[in-house]
CSV table of N, CA and C in Angstrom, one decimal:
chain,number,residue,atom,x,y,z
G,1,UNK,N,105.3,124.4,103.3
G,1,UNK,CA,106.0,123.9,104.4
G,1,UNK,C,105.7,124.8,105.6
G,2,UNK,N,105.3,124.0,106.7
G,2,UNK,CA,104.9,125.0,107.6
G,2,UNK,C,106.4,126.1,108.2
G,3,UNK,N,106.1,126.8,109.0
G,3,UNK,CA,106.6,128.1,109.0
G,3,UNK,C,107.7,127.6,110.5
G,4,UNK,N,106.7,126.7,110.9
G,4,UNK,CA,107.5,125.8,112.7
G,4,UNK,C,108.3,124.7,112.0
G,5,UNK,N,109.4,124.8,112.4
G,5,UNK,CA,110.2,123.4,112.2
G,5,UNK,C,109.4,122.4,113.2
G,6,UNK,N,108.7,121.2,112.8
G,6,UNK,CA,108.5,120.1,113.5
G,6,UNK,C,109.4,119.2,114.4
G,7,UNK,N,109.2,118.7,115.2
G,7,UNK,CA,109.9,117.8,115.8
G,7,UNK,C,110.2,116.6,114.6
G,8,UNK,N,111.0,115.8,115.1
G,8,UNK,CA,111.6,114.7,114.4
G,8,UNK,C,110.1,113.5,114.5
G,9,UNK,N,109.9,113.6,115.4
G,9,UNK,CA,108.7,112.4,115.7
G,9,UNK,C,107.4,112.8,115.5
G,10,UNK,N,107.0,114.1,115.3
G,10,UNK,CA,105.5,114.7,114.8
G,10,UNK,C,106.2,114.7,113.1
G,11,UNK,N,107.0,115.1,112.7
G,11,UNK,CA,107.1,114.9,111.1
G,11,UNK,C,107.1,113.3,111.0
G,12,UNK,N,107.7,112.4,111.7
G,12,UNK,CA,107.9,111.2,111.4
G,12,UNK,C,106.3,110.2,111.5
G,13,UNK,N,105.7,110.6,112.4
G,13,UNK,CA,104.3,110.4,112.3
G,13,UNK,C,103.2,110.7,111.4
G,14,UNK,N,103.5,111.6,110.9
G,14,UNK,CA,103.0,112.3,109.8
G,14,UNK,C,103.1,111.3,108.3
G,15,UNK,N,104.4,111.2,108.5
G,15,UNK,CA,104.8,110.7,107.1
G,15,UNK,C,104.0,109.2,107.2
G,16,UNK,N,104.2,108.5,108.0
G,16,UNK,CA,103.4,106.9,108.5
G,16,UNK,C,102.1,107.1,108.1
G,17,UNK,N,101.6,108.2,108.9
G,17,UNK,CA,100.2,108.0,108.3
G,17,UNK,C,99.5,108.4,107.4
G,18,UNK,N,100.4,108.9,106.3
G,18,UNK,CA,100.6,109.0,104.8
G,18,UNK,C,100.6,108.0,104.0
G,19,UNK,N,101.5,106.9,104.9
G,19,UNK,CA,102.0,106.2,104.0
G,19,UNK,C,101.4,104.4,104.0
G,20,UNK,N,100.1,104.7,104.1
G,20,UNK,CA,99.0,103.4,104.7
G,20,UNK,C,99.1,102.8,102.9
G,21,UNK,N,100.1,101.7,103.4
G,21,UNK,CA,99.8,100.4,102.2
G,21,UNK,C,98.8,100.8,101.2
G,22,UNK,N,97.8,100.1,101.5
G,22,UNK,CA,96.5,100.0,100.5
G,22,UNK,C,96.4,101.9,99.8
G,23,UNK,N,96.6,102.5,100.7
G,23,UNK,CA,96.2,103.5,100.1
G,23,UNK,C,97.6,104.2,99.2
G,24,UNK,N,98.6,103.8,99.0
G,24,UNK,CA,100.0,103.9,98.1
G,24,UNK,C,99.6,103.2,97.1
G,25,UNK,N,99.0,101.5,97.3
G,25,UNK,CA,98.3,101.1,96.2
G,25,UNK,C,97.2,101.3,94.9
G,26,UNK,N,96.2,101.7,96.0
G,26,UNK,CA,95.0,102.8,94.7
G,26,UNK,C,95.7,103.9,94.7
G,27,UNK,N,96.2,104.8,94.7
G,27,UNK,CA,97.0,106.0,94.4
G,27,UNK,C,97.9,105.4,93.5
G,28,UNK,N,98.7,104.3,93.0
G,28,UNK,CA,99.0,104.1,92.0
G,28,UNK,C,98.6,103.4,91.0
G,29,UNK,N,97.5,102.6,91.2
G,29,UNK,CA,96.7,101.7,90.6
G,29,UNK,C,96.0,103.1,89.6
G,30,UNK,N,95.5,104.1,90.6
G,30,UNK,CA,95.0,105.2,90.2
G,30,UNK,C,95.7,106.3,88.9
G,31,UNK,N,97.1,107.0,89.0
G,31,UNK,CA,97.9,107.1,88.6
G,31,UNK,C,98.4,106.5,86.9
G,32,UNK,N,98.4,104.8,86.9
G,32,UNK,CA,98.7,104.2,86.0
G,32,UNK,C,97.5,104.2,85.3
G,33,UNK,N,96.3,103.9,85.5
G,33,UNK,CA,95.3,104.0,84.7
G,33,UNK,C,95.1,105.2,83.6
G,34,UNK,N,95.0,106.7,84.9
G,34,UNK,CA,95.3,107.9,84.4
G,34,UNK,C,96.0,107.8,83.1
G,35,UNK,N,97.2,107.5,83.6
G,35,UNK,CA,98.1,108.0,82.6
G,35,UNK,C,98.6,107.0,81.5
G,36,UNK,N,98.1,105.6,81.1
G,36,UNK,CA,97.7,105.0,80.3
G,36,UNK,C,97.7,105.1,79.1
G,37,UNK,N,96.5,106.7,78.9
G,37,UNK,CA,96.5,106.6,77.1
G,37,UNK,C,97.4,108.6,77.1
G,38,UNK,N,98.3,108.3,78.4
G,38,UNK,CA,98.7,109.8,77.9
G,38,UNK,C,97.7,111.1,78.5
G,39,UNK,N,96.8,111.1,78.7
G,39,UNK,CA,95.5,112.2,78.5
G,39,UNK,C,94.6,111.7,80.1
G,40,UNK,N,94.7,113.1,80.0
G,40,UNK,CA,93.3,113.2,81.7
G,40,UNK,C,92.2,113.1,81.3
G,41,UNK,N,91.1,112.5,80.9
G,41,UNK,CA,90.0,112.7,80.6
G,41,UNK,C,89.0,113.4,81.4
G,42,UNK,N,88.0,113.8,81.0
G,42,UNK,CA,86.7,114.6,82.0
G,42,UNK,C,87.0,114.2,83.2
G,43,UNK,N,86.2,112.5,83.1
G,43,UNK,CA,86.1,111.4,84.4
G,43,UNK,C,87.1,111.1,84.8
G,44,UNK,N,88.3,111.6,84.8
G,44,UNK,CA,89.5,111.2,85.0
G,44,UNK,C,89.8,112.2,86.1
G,45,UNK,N,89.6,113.5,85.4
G,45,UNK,CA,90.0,115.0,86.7
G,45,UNK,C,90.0,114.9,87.7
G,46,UNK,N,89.0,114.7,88.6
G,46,UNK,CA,88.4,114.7,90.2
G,46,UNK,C,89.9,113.8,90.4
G,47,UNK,N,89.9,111.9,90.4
G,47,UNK,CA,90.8,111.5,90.7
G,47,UNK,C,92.1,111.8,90.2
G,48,UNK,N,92.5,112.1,89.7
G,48,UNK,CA,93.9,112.8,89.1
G,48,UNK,C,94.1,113.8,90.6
G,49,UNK,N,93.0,114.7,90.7
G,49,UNK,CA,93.3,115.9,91.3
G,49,UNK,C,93.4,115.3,92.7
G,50,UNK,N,92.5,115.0,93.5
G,50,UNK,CA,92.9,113.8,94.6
G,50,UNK,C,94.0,113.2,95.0
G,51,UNK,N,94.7,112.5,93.5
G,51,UNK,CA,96.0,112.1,94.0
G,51,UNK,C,97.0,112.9,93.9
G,52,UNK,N,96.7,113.9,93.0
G,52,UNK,CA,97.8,115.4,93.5
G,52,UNK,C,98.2,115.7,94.6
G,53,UNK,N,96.7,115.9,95.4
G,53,UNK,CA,96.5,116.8,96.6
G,53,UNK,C,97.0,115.8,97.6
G,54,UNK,N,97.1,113.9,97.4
G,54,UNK,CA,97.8,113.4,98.5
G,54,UNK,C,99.3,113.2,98.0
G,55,UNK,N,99.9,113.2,97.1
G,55,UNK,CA,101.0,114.0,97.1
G,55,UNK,C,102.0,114.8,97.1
G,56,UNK,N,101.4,115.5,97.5
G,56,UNK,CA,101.8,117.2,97.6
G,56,UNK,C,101.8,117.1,99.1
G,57,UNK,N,101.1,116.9,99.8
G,57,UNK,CA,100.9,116.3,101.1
G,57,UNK,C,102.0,115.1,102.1
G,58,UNK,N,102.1,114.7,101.2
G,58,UNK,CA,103.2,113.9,101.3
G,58,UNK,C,104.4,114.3,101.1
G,59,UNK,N,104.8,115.4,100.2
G,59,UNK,CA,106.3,115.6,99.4
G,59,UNK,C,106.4,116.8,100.5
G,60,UNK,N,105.3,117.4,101.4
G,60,UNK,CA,105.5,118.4,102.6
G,60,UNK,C,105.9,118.0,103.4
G,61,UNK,N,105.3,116.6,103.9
G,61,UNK,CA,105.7,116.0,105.4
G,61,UNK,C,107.4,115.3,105.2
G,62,UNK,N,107.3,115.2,103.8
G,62,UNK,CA,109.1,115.3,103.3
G,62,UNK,C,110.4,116.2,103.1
G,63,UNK,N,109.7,116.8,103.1
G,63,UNK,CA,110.5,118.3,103.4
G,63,UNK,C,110.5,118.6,104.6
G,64,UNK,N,109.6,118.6,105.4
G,64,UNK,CA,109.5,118.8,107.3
G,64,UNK,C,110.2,117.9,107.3
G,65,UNK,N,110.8,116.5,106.7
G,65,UNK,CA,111.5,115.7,107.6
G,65,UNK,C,113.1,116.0,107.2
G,66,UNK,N,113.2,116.6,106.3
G,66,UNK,CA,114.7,117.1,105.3
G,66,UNK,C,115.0,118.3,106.7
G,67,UNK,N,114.0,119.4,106.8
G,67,UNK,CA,114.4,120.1,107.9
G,67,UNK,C,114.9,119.6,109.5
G,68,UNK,N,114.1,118.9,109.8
G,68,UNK,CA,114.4,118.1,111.1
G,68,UNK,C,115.3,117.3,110.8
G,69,UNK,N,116.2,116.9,110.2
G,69,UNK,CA,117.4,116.4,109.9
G,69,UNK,C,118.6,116.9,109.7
G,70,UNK,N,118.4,118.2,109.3
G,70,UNK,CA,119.4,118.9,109.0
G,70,UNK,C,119.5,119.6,110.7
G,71,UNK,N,118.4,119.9,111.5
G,71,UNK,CA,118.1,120.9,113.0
G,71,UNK,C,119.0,119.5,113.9
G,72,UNK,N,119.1,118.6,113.3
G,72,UNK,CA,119.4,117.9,114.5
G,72,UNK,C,120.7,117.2,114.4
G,73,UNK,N,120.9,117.4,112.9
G,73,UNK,CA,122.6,117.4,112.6
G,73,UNK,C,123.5,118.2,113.0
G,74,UNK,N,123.0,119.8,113.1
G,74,UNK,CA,123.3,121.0,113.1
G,74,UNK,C,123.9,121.1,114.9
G,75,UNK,N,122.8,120.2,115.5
G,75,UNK,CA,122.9,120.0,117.0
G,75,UNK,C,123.8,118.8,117.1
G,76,UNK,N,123.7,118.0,116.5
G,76,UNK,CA,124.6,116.8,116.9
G,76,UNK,C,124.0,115.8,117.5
G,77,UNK,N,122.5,115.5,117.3
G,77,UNK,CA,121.7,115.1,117.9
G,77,UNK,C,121.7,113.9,116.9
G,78,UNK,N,121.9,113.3,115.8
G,78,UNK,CA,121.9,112.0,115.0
G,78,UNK,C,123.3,111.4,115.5
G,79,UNK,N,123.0,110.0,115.6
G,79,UNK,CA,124.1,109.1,116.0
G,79,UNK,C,124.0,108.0,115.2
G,80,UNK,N,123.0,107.8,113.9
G,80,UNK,CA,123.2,106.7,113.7
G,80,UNK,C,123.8,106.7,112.1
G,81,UNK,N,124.2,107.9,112.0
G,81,UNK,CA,125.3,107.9,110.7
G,81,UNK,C,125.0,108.6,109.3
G,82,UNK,N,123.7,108.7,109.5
G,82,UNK,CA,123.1,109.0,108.0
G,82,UNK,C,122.9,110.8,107.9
């Protein structure tokens, strides 16, 4: 997690363009194959490790948004309840 609290709308951007349809799709199409018979195979590793690295990347731009939610509660800056 970076060290700068982000704004609400650079973490919120972030997260969007994480979260491109097709590519949630082969990342789980990816995922379920994987993990299928249980076991990562050789040819399996590279992609396994790939979809780690995109979410982990994702589960950051998630936590920058848990922060900027809390900075803006803290201010009084949310009005719409949540």
């Amino acid at each position: 997690i970076s060290a700068e609290v982000k704004t609400l709308e650079a973490v919120t951007v972030g997260i969007v363009a994480k979260l491109d349809g097709e590519e949630i799709e082969d990342m789980r199409r990816e995922l379920l194959d994987i993990a299928e018979d249980g076991k990562i195979s050789p040819d399996e590793e590279e992609e396994f490790i790939e979809v780690s690295q995109a979410l982990d990347k994702l589960a950051v731009s998630i936590s920058e948004l848990r922060i900027a939610k809390e900075k803006l509660l803290r201010k009084g800056g949310v009005t719409c309840g949540h």
